[in-house]
XYZ file of C-alpha atoms in Angstrom:
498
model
C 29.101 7.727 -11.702
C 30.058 4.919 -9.584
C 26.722 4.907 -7.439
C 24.831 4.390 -10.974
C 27.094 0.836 -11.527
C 25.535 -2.455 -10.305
C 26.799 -4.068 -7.385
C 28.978 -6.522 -9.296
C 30.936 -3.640 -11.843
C 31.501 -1.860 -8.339
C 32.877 -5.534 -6.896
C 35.188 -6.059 -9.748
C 36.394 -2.259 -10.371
C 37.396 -2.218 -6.848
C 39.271 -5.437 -6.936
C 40.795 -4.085 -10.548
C 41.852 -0.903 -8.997
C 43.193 -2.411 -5.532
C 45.017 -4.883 -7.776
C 46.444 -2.549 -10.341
C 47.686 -0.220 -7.152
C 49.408 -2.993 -5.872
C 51.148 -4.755 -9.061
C 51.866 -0.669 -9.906
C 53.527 -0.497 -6.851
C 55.769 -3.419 -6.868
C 56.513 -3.031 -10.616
C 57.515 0.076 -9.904
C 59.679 -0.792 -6.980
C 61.163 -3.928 -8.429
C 62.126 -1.632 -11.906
C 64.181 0.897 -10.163
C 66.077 -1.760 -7.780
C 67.034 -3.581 -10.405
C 67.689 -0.599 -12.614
C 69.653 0.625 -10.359
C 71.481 -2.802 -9.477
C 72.115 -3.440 -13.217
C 74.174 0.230 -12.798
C 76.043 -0.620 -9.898
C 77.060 -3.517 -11.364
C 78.168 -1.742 -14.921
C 80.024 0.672 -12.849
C 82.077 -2.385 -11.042
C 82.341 -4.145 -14.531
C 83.843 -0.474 -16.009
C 85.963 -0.031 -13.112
C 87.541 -3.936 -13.183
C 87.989 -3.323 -16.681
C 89.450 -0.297 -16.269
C 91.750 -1.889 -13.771
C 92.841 -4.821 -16.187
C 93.340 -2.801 -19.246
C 95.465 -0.337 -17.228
C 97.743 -2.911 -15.831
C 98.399 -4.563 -19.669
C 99.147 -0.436 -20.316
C 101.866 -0.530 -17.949
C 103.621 -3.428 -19.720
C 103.039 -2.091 -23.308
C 104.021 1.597 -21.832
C 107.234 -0.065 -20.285
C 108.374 -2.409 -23.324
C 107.485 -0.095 -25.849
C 105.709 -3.089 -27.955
C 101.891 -2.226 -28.505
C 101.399 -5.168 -31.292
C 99.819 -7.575 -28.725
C 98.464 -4.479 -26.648
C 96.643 -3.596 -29.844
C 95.055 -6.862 -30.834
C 94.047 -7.245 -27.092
C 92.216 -3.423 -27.044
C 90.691 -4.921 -30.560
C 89.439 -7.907 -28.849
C 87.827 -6.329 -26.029
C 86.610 -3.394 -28.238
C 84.153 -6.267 -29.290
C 81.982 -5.896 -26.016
C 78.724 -3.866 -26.467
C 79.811 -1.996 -23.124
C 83.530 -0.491 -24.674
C 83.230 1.891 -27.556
C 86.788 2.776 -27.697
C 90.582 2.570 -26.008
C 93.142 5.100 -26.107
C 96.074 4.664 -24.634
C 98.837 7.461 -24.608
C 102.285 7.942 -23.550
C 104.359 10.682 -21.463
C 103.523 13.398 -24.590
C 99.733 12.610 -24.802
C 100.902 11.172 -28.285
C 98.507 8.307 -28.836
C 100.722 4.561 -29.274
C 97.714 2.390 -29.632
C 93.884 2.589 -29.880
C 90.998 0.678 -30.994
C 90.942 3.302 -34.249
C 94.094 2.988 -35.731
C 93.893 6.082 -37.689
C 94.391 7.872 -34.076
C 98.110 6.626 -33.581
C 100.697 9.094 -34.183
C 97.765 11.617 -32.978
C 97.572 13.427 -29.605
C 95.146 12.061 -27.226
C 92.934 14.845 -26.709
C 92.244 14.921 -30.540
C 91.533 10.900 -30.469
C 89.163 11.541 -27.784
C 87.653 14.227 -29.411
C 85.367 17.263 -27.485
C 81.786 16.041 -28.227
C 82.305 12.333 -27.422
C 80.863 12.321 -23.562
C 81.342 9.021 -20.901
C 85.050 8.755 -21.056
C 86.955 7.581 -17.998
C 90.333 8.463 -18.203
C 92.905 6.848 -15.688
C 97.220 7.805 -15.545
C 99.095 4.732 -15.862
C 101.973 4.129 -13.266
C 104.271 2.523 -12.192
C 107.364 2.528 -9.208
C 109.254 4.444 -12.042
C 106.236 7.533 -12.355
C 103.796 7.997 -14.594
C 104.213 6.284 -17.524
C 101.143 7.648 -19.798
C 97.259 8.303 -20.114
C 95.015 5.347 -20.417
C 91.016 6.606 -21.736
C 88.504 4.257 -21.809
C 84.896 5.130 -23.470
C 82.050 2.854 -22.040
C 78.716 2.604 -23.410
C 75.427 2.208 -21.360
C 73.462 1.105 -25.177
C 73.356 -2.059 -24.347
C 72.151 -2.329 -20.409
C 69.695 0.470 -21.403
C 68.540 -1.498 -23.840
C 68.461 -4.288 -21.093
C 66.784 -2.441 -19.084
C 64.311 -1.199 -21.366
C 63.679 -5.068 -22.743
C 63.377 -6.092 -19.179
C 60.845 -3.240 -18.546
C 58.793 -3.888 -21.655
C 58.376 -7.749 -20.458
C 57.594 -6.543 -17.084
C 55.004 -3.885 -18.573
C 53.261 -6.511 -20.499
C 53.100 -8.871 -17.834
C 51.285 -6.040 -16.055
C 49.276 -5.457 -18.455
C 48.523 -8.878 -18.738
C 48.550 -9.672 -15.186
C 45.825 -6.611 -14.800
C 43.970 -8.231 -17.823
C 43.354 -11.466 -15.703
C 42.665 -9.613 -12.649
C 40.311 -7.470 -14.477
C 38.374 -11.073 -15.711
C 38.670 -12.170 -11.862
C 37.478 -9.709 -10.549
C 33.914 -9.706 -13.173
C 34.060 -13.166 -12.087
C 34.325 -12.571 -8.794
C 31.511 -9.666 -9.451
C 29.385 -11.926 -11.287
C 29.369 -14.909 -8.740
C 29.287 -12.885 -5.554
C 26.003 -10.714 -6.949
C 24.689 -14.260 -8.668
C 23.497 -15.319 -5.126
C 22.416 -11.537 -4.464
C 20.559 -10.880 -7.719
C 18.542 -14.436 -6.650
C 17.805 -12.515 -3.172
C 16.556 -9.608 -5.011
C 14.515 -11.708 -7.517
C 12.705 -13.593 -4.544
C 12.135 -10.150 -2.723
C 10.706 -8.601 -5.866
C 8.479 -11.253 -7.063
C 7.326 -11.527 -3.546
C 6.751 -7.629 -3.403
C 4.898 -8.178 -7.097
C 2.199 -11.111 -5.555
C 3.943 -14.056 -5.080
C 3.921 -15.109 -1.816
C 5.618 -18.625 -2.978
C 8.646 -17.030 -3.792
C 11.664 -17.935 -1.660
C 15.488 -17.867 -2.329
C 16.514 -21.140 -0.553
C 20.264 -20.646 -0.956
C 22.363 -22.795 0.859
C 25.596 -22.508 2.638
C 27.122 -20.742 5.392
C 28.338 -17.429 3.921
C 26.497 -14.341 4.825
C 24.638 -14.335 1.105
C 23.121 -17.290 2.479
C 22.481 -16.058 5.580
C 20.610 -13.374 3.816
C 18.706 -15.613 2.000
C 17.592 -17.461 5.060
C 16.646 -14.522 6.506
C 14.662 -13.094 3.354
C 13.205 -16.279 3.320
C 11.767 -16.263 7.129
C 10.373 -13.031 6.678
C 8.558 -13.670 3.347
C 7.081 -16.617 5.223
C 6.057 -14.521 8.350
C 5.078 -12.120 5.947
C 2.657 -14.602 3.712
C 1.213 -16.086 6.945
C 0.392 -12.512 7.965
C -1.096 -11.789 4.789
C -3.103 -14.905 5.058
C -4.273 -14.209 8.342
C -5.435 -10.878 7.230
C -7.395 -12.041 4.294
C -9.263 -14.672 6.190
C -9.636 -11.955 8.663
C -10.826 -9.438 5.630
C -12.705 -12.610 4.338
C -14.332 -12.939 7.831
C -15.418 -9.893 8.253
C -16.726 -9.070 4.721
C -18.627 -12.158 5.587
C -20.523 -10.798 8.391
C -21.012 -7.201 6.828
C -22.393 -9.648 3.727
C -24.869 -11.557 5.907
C -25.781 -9.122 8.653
C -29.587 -7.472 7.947
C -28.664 -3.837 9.289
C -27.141 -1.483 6.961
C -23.452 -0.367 8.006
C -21.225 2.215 6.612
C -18.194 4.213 7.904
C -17.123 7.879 7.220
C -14.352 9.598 7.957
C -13.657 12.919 9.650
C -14.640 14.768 6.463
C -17.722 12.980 6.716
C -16.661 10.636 3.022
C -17.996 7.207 3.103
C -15.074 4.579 3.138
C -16.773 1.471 3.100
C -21.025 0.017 2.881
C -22.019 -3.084 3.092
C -24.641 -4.530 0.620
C -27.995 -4.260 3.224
C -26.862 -0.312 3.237
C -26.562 -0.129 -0.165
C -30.081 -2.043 -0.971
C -32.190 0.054 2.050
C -30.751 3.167 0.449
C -32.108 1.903 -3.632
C -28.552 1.643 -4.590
C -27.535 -1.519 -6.411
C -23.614 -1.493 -5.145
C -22.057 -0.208 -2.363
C -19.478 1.751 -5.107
C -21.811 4.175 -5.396
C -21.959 5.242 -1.804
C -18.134 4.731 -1.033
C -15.925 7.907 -1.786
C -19.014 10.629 -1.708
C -20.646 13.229 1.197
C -22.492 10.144 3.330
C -24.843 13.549 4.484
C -25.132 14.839 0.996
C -26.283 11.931 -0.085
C -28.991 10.113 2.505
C -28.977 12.466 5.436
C -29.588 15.794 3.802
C -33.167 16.626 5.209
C -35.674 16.240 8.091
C -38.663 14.070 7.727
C -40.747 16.951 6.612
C -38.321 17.581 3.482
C -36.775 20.866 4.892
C -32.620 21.290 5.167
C -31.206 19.082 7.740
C -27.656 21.570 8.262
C -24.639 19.278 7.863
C -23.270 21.105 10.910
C -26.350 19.849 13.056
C -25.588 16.529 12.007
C -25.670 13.833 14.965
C -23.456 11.407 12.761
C -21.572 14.398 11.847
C -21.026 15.491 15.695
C -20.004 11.896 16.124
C -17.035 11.976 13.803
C -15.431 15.452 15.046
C -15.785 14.521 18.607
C -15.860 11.123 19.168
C -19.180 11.004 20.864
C -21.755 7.882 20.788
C -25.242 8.908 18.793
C -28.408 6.819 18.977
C -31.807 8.952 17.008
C -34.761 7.037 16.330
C -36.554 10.048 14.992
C -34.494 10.784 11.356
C -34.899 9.587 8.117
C -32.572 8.766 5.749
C -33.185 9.706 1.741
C -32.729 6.996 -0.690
C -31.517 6.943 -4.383
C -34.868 7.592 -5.928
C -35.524 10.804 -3.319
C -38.313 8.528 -1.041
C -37.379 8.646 2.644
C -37.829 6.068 5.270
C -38.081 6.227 8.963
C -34.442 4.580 10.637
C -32.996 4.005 13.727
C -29.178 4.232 14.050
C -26.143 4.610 15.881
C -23.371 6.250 15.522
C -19.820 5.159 17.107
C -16.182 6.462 16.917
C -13.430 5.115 15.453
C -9.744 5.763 16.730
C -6.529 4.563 15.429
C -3.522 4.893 17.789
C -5.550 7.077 19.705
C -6.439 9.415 16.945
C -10.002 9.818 16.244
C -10.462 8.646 12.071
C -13.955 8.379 11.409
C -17.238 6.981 13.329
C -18.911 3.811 11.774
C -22.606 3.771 11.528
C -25.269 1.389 11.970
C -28.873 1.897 10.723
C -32.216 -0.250 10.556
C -35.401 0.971 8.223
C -38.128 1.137 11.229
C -41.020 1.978 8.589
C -43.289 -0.880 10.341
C -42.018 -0.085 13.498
C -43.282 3.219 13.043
C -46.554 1.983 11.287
C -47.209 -0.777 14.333
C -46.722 2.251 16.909
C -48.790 4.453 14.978
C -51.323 1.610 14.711
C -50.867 1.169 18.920
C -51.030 4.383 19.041
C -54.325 5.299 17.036
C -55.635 1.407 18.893
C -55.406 2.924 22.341
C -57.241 6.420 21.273
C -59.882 4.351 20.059
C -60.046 2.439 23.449
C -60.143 5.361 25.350
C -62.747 7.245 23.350
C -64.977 3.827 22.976
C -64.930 4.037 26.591
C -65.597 7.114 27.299
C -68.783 6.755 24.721
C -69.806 3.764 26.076
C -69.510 5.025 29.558
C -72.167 7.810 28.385
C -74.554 5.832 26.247
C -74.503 3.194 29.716
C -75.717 6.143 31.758
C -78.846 7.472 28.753
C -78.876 4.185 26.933
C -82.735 5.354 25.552
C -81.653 8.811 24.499
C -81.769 8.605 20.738
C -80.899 12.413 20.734
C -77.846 12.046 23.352
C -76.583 9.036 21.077
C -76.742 11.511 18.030
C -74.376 13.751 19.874
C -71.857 10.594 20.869
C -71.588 9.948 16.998
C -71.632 13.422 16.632
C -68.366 14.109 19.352
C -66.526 11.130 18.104
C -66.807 12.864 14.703
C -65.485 16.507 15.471
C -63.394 16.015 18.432
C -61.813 12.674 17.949
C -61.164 12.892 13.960
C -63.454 9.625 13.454
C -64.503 9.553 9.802
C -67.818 8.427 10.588
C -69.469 6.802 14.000
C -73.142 5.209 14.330
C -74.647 3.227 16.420
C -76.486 -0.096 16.374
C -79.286 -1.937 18.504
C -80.028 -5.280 18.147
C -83.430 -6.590 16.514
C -86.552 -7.698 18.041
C -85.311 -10.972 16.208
C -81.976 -10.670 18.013
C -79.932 -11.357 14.829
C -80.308 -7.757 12.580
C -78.497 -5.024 14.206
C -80.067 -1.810 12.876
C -78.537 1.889 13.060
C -79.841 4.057 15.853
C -77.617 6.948 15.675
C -74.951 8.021 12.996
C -72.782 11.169 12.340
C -70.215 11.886 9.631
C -69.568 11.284 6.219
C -71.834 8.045 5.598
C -73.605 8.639 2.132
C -76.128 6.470 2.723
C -73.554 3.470 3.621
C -75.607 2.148 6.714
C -78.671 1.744 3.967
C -76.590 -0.886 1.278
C -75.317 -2.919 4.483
C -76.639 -6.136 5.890
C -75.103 -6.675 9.472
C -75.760 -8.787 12.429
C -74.834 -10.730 15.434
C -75.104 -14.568 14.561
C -72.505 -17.076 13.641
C -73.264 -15.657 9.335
C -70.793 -14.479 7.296
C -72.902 -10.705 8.050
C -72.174 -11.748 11.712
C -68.009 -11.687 11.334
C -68.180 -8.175 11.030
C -66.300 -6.024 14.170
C -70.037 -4.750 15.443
C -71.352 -8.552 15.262
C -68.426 -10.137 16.447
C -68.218 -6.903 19.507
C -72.218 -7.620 20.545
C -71.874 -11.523 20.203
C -68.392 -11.740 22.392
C -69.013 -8.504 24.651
C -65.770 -6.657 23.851
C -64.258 -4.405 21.661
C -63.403 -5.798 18.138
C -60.931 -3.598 15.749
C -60.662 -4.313 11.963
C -57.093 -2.751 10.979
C -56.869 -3.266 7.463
C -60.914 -3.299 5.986
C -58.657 -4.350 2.585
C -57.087 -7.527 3.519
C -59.505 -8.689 6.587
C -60.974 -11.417 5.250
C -63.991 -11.489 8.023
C -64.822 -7.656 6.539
C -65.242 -9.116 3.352
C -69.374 -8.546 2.947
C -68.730 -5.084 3.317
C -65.222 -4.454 1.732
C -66.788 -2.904 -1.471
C -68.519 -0.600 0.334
C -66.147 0.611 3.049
C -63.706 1.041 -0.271
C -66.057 3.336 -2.428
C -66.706 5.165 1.139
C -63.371 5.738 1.935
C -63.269 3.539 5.539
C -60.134 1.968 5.525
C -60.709 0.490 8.965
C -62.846 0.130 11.839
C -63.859 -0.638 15.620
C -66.773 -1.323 17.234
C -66.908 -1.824 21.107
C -70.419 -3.304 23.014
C -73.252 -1.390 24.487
C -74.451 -3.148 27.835
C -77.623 -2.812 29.865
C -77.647 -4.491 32.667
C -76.203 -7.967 31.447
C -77.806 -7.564 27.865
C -75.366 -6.306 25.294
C -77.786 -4.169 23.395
C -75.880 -2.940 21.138
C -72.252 -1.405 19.804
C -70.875 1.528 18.986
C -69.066 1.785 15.724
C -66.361 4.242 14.351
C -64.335 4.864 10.877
């Protein structure tokens, strides 16, 4: 029960009880000395009265005349501390006593058998014994002393413990004031406000313990402010950087994104990658749509044992199920030396891919124009061996279509010698040549004209393809190359493919 009192009840029940112990003790200590010197000094009063009374009994005893002996005996009757004198000659016949009716009687029967704190004393003199003296004293009164002087003493306790009871809430009350401000400053610091200080002054330890409450909240708020400018900072650059970042931990859970990951992935906040399977969710199947095992994983592998991953050959899923090619890397993160995730860093390499793909299907188009310009060098005036060029370039080298053209007798038309594939009469609707004309912009005009090999990429947004665009569309040809035929040093011709 004490534990569950406040720091101040504790303060002042502790200074109550110490207090109370101590004004217990020397209450009790101071009653019983001066009870007991009150008794000593009764039982010298008794005994000197005894004394004087005795010594008038020898003179009343010896005389025989008990008239003044009896109004003395009356007169000191009157103090609270004598009940009664009997005094008694040689025959225990009472002569005098402070009730007269006992005269005549014998002392034992004035003294009675139920009567207790008699003192009884022979009186004597050189001559013998004269008689029996019996004096009864009474204690009433210094009891009731005593008990008078008790009660005031009591009260004064009580009142005494009153007071120290109000000190020591006081004392309570203003020691935890101070405290209860320390507490207030920590908790409203622990609640937000970094403002919050004590600032108590003095040189007690309270206020040592404020100025020390104080200096850490201030080392603590710079702290905190370093950290947010440092959170600020770096949610900053994951804000502004253009490649798509997100960590996981070692159950392979997504703990943070930053918006490019969330936007390459179709998401429109990064709250709806955090918290989830990071594999589940974008990494959960090859290119070609089959399951990609999440204990395959490269990321994955990265987060149980700490290794660096770089793949450039993965795709990553987005919200609406489309994939797109990406290139990422994967690298471990360790607290205190114990491994707690991996954070990842991916880039959408769709034109990347596109551009080597484009290279890629360039350079086999080199090569094969090279190879079939190599041939129709060496039987330039083979009609039938040019059929079979178009014809190879068709089957072997996946060309939609491939024909050949030789310049005019008027040195601008260039008309088809040789053709093979899928051209549906295309050759027939088209007007092309090799002059500075619109119909001379074309990849076989431009090829003859400059002597090298021209490629058209994109037959839908190249403007110089534009006479022919309509019907390259209906046919399908979504681009083209054309590379020169030389004889001698006469371009003759070019070679076209689809």
């Amino acid at each position: 029960m004490f534990s569950r009192l406040s720091l101040r009840y504790r303060i002042a029940l502790v200074i109550f009880l110490l207090e109370a112990c101590m004004l217990g003790a020397v209450l009790s200590i101071s009653l019983l000395q001066s009870r007991q010197t009150a008794f000593d000094f009764n039982e010298a009063s008794q005994k000197a009265s005894l004394e004087l009374i005795a010594n008038l009994s020898i003179t009343a005893l010896l005389t025989g005349e008990y008239t003044d002996y009896q109004l003395y005996i009356d007169d000191v009757h009157k103090q609270p501390s004598i009940d009664a004198i009997v005094l008694a000659g040689p025959q225990q016949i009472v002569v005098a006593s402070t009730d007269v009716s006992m005269v005549g009687k014998k002392m034992s029967e004035a003294m009675g058998t139920d009567q207790p704190g008699w003192r009884i004393q022979p009186v004597e003199s050189a001559a013998g014994t004269l008689g029996t003296l019996a004096v009864r004293f009474s204690n009433t009164a210094l009891a009731s002393s005593y008990q008078g002087t008790r009660n005031l003493a009591l009260g004064t306790a009580l009142a005494g413990m009153l007071i120290i009871a109000v000190v020591g809430l006081a004392t309570g009350f203003a020691l935890t004031l101070r405290l209860q401000r320390v507490a207030d400053t920590a908790r409203r610091f622990s609640d937000g406000d970094t403002k919050a200080r004590s600032k108590l002054s003095g040189h007690d330890e309270v206020a040592m313990l404020s100025r020390d409450v104080d200096r850490m909240a201030d080392t603590m708020a710079q702290q905190q402010h370093d950290l947010s400018e440092q959170s600020a900072y770096i949610n900053l650059l994951l804000n502004s950087t253009a490649e798509a970042i997100y960590g996981v931990d070692t159950q392979g859970v997504c703990t943070f994104a930053n918006p490019a990951c969330a936007r390459m992935l179709g998401y429109e906040h990064e709250n709806e990658i955090v918290g989830k399977r990071i594999h589940l969710l974008i990494h959960h199947s090859y290119p070609d749509g089959s399951p990609y095992p999440m204990e395959k994983c490269r990321v994955r592998l990265s987060t149980l044992k700490g290794q660096v991953v770089h793949a450039d050959d993965e795709v990553h899923w987005r919200k609406d199920g489309s994939s797109f090619p990406v290139e990422y890397w994967s690298h471990p993160m360790h607290r205190d030396g114990v491994l707690v995730g991996a954070v990842v860093t991916f880039v959408d390499i769709t034109e990347r891919k596109l551009t080597e793909a484009a290279v890629a299907r360039h350079n086999a188009w080199l090569r094969t124009l090279a190879l079939a310009n190599e041939l129709l060098m060496r039987e330039s005036d083979d009609q039938a061996a040019m059929q079979e060029v178009c014809k190879t370039l068709v089957e072997e080298s996946g060309f939609r279509m491939a024909w050949i053209g030789l310049v005019g007798d008027d040195g601008v038309q260039v008309k088809p010698f040789a053709e093979a594939g899928f051209d549906d009469d295309y050759l027939a609707h088209v007007d092309i040549r090799c002059d500075d004309s619109p119909y001379g912009q074309g990849p076989t005009g431009k090829s003859i004209r400059l002597g090298r090999t021209i490629i058209n990429d994109d037959t839908e947004r190249n403007a110089q393809f534009a006479p022919w665009r309509a019907q390259a569309y209906t046919h399908g040809y979504l681009s083209s190359a054309a590379t020169p035929i030389p004889v001698g040093d006469k371009i003759v011709g070019a070679l076209n493919v689809y």
